[in-house]
Coordinates of C-alpha atoms in Angstrom, one line a residue:
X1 CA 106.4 -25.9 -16.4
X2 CA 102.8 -25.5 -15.6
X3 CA 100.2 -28.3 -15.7
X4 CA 96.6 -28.3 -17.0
X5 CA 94.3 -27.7 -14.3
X6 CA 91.8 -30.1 -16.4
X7 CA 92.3 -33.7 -16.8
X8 CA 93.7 -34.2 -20.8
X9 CA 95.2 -37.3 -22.3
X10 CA 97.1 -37.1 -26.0
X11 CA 99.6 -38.7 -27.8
X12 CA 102.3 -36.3 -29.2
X13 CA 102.2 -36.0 -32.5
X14 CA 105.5 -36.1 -33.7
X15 CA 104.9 -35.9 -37.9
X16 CA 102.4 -35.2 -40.3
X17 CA 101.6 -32.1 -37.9
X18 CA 99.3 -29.4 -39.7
X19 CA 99.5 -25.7 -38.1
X20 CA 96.2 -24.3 -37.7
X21 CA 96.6 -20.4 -39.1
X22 CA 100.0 -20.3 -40.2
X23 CA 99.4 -17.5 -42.1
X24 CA 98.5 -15.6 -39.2
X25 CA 101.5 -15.2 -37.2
X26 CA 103.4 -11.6 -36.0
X27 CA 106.2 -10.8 -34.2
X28 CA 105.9 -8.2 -31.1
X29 CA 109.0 -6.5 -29.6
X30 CA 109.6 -4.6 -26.3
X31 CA 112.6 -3.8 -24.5
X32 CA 113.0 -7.1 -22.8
X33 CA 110.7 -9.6 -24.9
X34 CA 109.6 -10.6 -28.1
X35 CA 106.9 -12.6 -28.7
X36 CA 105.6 -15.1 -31.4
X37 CA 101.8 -15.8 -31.8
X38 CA 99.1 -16.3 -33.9
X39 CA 96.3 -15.1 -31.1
X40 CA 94.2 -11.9 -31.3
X41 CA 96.9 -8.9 -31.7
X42 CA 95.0 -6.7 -28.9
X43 CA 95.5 -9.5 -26.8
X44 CA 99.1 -10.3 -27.3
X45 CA 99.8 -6.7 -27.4
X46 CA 98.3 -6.2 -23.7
X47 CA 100.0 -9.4 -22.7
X48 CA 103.5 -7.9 -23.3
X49 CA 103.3 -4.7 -21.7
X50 CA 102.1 -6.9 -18.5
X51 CA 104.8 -9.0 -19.4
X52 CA 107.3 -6.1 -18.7
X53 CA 105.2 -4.6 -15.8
X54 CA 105.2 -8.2 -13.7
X55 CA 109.3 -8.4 -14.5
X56 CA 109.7 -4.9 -12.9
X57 CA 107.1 -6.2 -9.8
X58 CA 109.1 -9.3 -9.9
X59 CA 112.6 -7.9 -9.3
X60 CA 111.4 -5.5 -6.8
X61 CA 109.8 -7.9 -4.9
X62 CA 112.3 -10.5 -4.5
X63 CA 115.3 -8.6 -4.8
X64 CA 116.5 -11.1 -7.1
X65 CA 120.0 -10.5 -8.6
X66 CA 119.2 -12.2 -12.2
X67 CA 122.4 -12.3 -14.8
X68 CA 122.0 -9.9 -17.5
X69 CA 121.0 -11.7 -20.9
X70 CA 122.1 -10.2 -24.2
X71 CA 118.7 -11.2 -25.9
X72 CA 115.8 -10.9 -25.2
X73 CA 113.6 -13.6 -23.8
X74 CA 111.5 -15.1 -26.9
X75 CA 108.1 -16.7 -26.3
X76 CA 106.3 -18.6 -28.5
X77 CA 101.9 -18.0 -27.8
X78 CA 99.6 -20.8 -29.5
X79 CA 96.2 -19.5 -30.2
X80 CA 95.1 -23.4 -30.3
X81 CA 96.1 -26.3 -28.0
X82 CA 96.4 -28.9 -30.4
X83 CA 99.6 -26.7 -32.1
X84 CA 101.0 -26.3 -28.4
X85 CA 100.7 -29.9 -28.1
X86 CA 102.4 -30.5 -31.4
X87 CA 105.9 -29.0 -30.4
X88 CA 105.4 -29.8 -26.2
X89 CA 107.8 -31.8 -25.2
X90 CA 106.1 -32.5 -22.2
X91 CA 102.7 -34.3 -22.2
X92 CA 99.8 -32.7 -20.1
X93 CA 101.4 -29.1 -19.5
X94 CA 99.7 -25.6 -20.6
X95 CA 103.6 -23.8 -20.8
X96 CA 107.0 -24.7 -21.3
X97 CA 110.4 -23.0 -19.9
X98 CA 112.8 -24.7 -21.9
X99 CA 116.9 -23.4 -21.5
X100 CA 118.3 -24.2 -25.3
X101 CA 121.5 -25.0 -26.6
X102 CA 120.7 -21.3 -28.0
X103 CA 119.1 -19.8 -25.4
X104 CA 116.1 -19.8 -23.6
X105 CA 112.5 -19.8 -24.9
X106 CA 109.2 -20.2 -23.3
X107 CA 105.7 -21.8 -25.5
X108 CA 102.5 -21.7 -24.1
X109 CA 99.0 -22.2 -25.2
X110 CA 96.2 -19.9 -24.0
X111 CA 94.5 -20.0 -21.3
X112 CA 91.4 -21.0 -20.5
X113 CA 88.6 -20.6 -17.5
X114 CA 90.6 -22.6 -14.9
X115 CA 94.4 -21.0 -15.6
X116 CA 94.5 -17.5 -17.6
X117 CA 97.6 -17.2 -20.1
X118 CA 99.1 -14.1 -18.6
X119 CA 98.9 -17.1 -15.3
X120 CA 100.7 -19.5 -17.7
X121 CA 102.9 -16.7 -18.6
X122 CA 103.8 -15.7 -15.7
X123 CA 104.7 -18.9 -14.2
X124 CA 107.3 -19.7 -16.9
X125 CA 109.2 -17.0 -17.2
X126 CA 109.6 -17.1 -13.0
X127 CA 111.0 -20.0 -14.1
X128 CA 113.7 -18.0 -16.5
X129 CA 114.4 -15.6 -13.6
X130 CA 115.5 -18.3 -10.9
X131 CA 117.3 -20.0 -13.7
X132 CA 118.8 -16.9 -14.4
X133 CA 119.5 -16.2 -10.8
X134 CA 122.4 -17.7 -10.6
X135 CA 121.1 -19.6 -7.1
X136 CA 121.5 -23.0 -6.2
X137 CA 119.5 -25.5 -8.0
X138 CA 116.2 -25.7 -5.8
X139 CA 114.3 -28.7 -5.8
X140 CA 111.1 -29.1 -8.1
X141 CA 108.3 -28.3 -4.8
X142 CA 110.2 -25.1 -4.3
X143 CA 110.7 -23.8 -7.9
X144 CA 107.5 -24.7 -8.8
X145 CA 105.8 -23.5 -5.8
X146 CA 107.8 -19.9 -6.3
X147 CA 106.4 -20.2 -9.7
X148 CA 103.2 -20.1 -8.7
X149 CA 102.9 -17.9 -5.9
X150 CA 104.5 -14.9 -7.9
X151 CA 102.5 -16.3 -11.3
X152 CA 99.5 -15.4 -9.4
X153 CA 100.6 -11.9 -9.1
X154 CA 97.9 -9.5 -9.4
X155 CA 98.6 -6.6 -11.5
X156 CA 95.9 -3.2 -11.1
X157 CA 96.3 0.2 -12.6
X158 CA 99.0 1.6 -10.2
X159 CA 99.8 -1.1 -7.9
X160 CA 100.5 -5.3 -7.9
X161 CA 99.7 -7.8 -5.4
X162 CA 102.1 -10.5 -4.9
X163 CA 100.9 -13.3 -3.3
X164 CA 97.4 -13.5 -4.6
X165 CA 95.8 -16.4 -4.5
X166 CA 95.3 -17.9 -7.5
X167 CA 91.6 -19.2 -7.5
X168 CA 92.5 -22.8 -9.1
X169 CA 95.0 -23.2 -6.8
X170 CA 92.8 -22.6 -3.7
X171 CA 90.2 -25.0 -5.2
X172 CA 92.9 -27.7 -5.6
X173 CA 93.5 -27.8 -2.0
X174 CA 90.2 -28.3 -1.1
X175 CA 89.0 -30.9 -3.9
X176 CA 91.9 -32.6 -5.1
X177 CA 94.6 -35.0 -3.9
X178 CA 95.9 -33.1 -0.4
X179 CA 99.5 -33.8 -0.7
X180 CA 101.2 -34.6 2.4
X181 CA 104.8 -32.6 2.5
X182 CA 106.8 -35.8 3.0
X183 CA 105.7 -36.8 -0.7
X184 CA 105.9 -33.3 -2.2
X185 CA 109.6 -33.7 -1.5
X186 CA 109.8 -36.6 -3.5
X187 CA 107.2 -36.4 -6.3
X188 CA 106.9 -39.2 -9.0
X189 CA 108.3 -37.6 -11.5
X190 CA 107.2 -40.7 -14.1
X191 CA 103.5 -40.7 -12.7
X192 CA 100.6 -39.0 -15.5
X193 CA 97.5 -39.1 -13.3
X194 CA 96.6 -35.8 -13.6
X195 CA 94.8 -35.4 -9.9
X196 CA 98.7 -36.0 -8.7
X197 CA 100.4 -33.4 -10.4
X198 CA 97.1 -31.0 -9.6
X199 CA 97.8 -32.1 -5.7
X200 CA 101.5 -31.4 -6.2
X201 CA 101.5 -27.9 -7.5
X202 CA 98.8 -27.0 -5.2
X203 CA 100.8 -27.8 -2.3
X204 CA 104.1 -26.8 -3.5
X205 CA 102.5 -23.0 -3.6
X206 CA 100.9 -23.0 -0.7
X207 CA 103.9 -24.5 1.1
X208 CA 106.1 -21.8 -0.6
X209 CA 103.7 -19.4 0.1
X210 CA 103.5 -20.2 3.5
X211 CA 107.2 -19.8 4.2
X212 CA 106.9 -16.4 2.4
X213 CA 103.9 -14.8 3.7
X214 CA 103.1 -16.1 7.0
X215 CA 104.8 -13.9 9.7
X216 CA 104.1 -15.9 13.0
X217 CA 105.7 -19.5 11.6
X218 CA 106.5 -19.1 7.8
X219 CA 108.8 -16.3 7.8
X220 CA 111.0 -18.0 10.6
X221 CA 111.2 -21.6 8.8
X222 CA 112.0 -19.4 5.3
X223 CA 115.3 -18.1 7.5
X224 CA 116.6 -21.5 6.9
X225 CA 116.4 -22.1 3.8
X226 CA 120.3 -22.0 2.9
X227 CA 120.6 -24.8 5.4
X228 CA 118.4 -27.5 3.9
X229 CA 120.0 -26.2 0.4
X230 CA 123.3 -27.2 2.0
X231 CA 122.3 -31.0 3.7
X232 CA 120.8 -31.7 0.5
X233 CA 123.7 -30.1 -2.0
X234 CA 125.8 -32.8 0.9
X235 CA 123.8 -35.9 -0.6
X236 CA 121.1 -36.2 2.1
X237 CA 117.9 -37.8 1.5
X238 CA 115.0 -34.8 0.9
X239 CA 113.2 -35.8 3.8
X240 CA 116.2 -35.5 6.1
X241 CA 117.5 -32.7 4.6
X242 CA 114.3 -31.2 5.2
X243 CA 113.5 -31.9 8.8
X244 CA 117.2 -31.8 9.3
X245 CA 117.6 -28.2 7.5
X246 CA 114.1 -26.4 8.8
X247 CA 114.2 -28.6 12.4
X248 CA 110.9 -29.2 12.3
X249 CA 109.0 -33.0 11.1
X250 CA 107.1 -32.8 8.0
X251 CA 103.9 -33.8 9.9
X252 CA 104.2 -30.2 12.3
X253 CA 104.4 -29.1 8.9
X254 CA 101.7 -30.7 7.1
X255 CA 99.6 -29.4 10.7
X256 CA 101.0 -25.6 10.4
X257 CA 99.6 -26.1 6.6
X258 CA 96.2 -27.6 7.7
X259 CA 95.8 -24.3 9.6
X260 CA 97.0 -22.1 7.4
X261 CA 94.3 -23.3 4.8
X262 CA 92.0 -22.2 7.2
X263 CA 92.8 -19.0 7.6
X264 CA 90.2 -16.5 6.4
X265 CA 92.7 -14.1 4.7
X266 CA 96.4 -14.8 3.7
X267 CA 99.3 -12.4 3.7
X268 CA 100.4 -10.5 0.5
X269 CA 102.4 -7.9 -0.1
X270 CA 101.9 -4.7 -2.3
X271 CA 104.2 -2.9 -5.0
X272 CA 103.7 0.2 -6.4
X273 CA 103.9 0.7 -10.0
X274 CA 105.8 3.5 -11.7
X275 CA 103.8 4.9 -14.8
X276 CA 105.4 4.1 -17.6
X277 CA 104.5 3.8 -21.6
X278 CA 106.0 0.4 -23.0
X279 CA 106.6 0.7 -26.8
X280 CA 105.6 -2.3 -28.6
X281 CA 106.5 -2.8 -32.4
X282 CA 104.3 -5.8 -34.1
X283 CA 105.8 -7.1 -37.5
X284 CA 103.2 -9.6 -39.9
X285 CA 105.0 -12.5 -40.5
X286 CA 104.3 -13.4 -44.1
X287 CA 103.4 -17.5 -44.5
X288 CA 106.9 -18.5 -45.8
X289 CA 108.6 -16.6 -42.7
X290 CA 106.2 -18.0 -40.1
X291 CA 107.0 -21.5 -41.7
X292 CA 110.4 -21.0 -41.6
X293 CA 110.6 -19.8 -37.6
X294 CA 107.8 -22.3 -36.1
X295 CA 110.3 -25.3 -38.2
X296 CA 113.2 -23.5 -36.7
X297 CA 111.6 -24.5 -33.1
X298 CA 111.1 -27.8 -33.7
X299 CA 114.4 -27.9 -34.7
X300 CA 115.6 -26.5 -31.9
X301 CA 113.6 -28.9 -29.9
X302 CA 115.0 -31.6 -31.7
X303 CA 111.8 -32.4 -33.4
X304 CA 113.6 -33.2 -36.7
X305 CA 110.2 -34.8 -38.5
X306 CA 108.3 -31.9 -37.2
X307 CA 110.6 -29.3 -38.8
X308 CA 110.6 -31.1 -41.9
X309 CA 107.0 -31.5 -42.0
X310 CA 106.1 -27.9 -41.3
X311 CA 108.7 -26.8 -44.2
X312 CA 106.9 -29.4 -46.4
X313 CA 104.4 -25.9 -46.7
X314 CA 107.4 -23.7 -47.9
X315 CA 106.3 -21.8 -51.4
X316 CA 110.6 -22.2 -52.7
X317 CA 109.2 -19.9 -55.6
X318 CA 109.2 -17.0 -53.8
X319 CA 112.5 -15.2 -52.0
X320 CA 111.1 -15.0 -48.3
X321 CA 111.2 -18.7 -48.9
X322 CA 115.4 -18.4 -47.7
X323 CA 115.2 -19.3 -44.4
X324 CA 113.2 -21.9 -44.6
X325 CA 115.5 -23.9 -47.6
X326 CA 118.5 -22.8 -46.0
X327 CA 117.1 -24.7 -43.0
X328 CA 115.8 -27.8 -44.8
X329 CA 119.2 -28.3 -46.0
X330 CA 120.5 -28.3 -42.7
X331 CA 118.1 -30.9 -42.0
X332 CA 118.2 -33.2 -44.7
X333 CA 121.7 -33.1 -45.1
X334 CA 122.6 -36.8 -44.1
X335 CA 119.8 -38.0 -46.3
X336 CA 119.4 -36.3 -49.3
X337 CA 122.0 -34.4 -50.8
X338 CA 121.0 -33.7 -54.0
X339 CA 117.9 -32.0 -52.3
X340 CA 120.0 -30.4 -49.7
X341 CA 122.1 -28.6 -51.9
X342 CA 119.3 -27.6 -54.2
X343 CA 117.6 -25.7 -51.1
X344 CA 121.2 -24.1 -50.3
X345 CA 121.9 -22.7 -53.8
X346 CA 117.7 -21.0 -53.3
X347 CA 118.4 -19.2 -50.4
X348 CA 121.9 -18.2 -51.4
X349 CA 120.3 -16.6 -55.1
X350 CA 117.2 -15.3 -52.6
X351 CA 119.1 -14.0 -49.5
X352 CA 122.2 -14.0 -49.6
X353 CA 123.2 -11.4 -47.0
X354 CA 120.5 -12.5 -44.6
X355 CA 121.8 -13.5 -41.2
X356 CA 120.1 -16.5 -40.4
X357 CA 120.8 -17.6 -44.3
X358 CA 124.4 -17.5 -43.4
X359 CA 124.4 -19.2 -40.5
X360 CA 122.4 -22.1 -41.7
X361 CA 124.1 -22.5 -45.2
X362 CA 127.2 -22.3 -43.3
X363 CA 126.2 -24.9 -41.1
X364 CA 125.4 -27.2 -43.7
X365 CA 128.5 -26.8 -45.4
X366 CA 130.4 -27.4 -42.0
X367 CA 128.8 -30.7 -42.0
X368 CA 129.8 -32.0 -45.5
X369 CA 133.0 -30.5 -44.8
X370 CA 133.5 -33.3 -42.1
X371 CA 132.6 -35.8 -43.8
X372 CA 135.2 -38.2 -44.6
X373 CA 135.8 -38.7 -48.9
X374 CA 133.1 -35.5 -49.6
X375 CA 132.9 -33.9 -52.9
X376 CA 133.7 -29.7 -51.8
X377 CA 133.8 -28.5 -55.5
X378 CA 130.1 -26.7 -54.9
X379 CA 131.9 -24.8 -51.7
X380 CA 133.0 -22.7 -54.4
X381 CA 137.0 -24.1 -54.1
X382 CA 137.6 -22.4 -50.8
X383 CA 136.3 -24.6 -48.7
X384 CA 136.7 -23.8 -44.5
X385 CA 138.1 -20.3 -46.0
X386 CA 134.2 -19.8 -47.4
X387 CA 132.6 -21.4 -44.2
X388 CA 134.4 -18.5 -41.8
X389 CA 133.6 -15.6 -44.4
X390 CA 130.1 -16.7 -44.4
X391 CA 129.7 -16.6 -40.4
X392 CA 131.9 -13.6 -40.0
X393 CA 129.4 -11.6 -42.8
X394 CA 126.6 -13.5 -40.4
X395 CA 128.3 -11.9 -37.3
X396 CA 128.7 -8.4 -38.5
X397 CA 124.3 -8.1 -39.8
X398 CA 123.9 -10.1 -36.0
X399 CA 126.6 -10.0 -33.6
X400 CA 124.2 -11.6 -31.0
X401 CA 123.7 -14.8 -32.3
X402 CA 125.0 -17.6 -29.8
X403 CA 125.0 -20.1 -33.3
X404 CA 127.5 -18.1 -35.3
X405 CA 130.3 -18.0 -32.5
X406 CA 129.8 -21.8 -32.2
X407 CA 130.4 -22.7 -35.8
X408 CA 133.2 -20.1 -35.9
X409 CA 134.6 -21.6 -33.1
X410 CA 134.2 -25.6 -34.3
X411 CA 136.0 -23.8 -37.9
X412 CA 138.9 -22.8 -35.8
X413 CA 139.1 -26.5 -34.1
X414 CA 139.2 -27.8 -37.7
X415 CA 142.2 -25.4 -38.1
X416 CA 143.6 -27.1 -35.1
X417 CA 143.8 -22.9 -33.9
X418 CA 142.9 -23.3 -29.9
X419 CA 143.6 -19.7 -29.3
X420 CA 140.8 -18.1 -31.9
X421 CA 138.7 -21.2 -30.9
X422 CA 139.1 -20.4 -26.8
X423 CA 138.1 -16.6 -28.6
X424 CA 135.2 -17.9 -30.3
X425 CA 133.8 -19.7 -27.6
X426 CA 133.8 -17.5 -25.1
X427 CA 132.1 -15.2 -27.1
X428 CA 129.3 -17.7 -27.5
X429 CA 129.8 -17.7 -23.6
X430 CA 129.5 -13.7 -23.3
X431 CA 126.0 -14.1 -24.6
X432 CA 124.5 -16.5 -22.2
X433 CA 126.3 -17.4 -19.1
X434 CA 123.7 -19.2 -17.9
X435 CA 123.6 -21.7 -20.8
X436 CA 124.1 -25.7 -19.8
X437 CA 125.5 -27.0 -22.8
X438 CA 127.8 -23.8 -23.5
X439 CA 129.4 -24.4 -20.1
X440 CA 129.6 -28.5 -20.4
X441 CA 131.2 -27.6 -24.0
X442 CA 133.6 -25.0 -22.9
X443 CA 134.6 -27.7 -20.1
X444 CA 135.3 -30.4 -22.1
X445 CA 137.1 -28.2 -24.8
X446 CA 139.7 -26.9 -21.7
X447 CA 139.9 -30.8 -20.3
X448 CA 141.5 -31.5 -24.3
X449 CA 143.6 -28.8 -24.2
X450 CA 144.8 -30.0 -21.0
X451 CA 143.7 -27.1 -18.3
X452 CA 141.6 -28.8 -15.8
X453 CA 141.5 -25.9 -13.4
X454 CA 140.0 -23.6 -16.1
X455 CA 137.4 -26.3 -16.8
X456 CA 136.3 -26.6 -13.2
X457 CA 134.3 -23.5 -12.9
X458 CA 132.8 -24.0 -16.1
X459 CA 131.8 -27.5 -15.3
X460 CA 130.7 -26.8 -11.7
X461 CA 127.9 -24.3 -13.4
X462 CA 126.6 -26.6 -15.5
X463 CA 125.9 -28.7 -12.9
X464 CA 124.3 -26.2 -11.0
X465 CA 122.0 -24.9 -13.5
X466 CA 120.9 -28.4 -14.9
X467 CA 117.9 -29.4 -13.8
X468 CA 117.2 -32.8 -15.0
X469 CA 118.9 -35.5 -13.0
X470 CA 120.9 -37.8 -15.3
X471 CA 122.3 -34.8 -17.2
X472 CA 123.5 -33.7 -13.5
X473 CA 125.0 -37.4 -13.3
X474 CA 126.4 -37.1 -16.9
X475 CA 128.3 -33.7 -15.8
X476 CA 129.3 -34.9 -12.2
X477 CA 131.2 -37.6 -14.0
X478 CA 133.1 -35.3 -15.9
X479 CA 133.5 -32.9 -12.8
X480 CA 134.9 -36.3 -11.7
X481 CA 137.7 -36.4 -14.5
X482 CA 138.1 -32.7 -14.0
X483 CA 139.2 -32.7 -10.1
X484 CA 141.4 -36.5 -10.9
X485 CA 143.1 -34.4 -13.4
X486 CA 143.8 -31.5 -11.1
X487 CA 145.5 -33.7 -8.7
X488 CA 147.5 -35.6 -11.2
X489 CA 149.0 -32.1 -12.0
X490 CA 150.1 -31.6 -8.7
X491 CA 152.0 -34.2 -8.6

């Protein structure tokens, strides 16, 4: 998450919401990324094959071992703010890194004079790579600060410089809020005032710069890292585990920082760049299909009146409109069915070997399914037998979708089948190992059938790779029942 280097106050707006240019969105694909804007394509088109350059630089420079992903990482690029601030979820931030119940995804708005977007860019999908990483879960100063110091990454025509300093950054720490390290540990997560968070991320990069670039006192406290990890993992209090962990008071290091900001010229370090062509296909979204996928984030954020609001500019006469109904069924559902299954039956006549169609219509019919006393005579007399034919079709066009394995394996719980369910989900689970809620739902699904040992590992993953604190408290709970479980067995 990267903040506005300018002071901004808004109110989401969570309905009503009118996308500027909706017409105007295209998809571009390279090996590792597809993105989703409605900006300038020469632009977006230049800010992909960077894209792919600074994950090469990235790698190489950090050695980091990140867990292979079977899709590749989708970003959404607003061409105006007020859209970005439409479907944020966060108030006052330029970017978002947001880890989805289907996978990851990063939106971002451009840049502007103080914070360029490849910056923005940059800094989330560092982000994506430490969450991929399979690491401990670093506090907020460090991730953030690592976020920064490689977002600033400098990329020329044969070589990139990590380490740059990033020139709002530097002006931060002379004109804003100077952050002693004691608080940085411990930021206010609930505080807006802008000059705060500007003080924070300032002083988390230089801070994590510091450990990483400065070779007389940096370098050294870096080496020690994996020991305040491990007093804070053990409960201690950040500033303990700090001083404790490094051995050093967070005033010496608030001093070593005071001088380092006076240094005349900070280390960096330099990575060649292999010459390399990166093939970029760009697809024109027509207006029903850019309607359909900007609904289907707001879904996916949970921004139900958003979704719904967006689809409100479907044109149902015309086929591409599928998606779009098939999702508006999903989302009206619970309150109106004759509506629901009017949008159903559209994209079934207009698409009905698409995908996403499948996956949606199936979802929808999932849902009535479970409801107690339903009328199943428009699920064509088959009922959970036309659900699974409908996902498997789904799986065959797109065996990568995370979605399809999940409904697949929630038709095989209704079947009271645990083996093709345990199948389905870890199939879901081949696709994103890294995924929160797969790993919390895979845990609780081996705590019903009764194997608390299988559940641990899944459960102790979840917990490492949330980052928000009560959903760590939700899953230690259930870590909790896990472990009392395993000991009752022994016995």
């Amino acid at each position: 998450m990267l903040m506005k280097g300018i002071v901004l106050t808004f109110v989401l707006i969570l309905s009503s919401a009118a996308i500027a240019d909706v017409d105007k969105w295209s998809i571009y694909s390279s090996d590792n990324f597809v993105i989703y804007s409605d900006a300038r394509k020469g632009k977006v088109r230049k800010l992909i094959e960077k894209l792919e350059v600074f994950d090469y630089v990235v790698r190489t420079a950090t050695n980091m071992n990140v867990a292979g992903d079977q899709k590749r990482m989708r970003i959404y690029l607003f061409d105006h703010s007020k859209d970005f601030t439409t479907f944020s979820t966060v108030p006052n931030v330029a970017g978002l890194y947001l880890p989805t119940y289907l996978g990851k995804i990063i939106l971002l708005q451009e840049g502007n004079s103080s914070v360029s977007t490849q910056h923005i860019l940059f800094h989330e999908y560092v982000h994506h790579l430490i969450n991929q990483s399979g690491g401990p879960s670093y506090p907020l100063w460090f991730e953030e600060g690592m976020a920064e110091l490689l977002g600033a990454t400098q990329l020329k025509r044969r070589h990139a410089v990590v380490g740059a300093v990033p020139k709002a950054r530097a002006l931060d720490l002379v004109y804003s809020f100077d952050l002693p390290v004691a608080n940085l540990l411990e930021p206010s997560i609930s505080r807006s005032n802008e000059l705060y968070w500007t003080g924070f991320y300032a002083k988390a990069w230089q801070l994590v710069h510091f450990l990483h670039m400065d070779v007389e006192n940096g370098v050294v406290l870096k080496s020690k890292l994996d020991e305040y990890m491990r007093f804070l993992e053990d409960g201690k209090s950040p500033k303990n585990a700090f001083e404790w962990g490094f051995e050093i008071s967070t005033d010496e290091v608030d001093r070593l920082l005071d001088k380092y900001k006076k240094q005349r010229r900070l280390g960096a370090i330099r990575i060649d760049i292999p010459k390399k062509e990166y093939e970029v296909s760009i697809t024109k979204l027509s207006l029903n299909e850019s309607i359909a996928e900007l609904a289907s984030v707001a879904a996916l954020i949970e921004n139900k009146q958003l979704a719904l609001s967006i689809l409100e500019q479907l044109d149902t006469i015309k086929p591409d409109s599928a998606r779009g109904q098939s999702l508006k069924a999903v989302l009206i559902g619970d309150s109106d069915l004759v509506e629901a299954r009017k949008a159903r039956r559209a994209a079934l006549e207009f698409s009905p070997e698409d995908p996403l169609v499948l996956r949606n219509v199936a979802k929808y019919d999932l849902a009535e399914y479970q409801k107690p006393q339903t009328d199943l005579a428009y699920l064509d007399g088959s009922k959970l037998q036309s659900i699974e034919e409908r996902l498997n079709l789904s799986e065959s066009i797109d065996p990568n979708s995370i979605e399809t394995y999940r409904l697949l394996w929630q038709v095989a719980v209704e079947r009271d089948d645990s083996v093709e369910a345990a199948k389905m989900m870890m199939a879901a689970y081949g696709l994103d190992r890294t995924n929160v809620v797969l790993n919390i739902e895979i845990g609780l699904f081996l705590l019903e059938e009764d194997k608390p040992k299988l559940a641990l590992s899944f459960l102790e993953d979840a917990q490492r790779l949330a980052h928000d604190k009560l959903q760590k408290e939700s899953i230690g709970v259930i870590l909790a029942t896990a472990k009392k479980m395993i000991r009752l067995q022994k016995h």
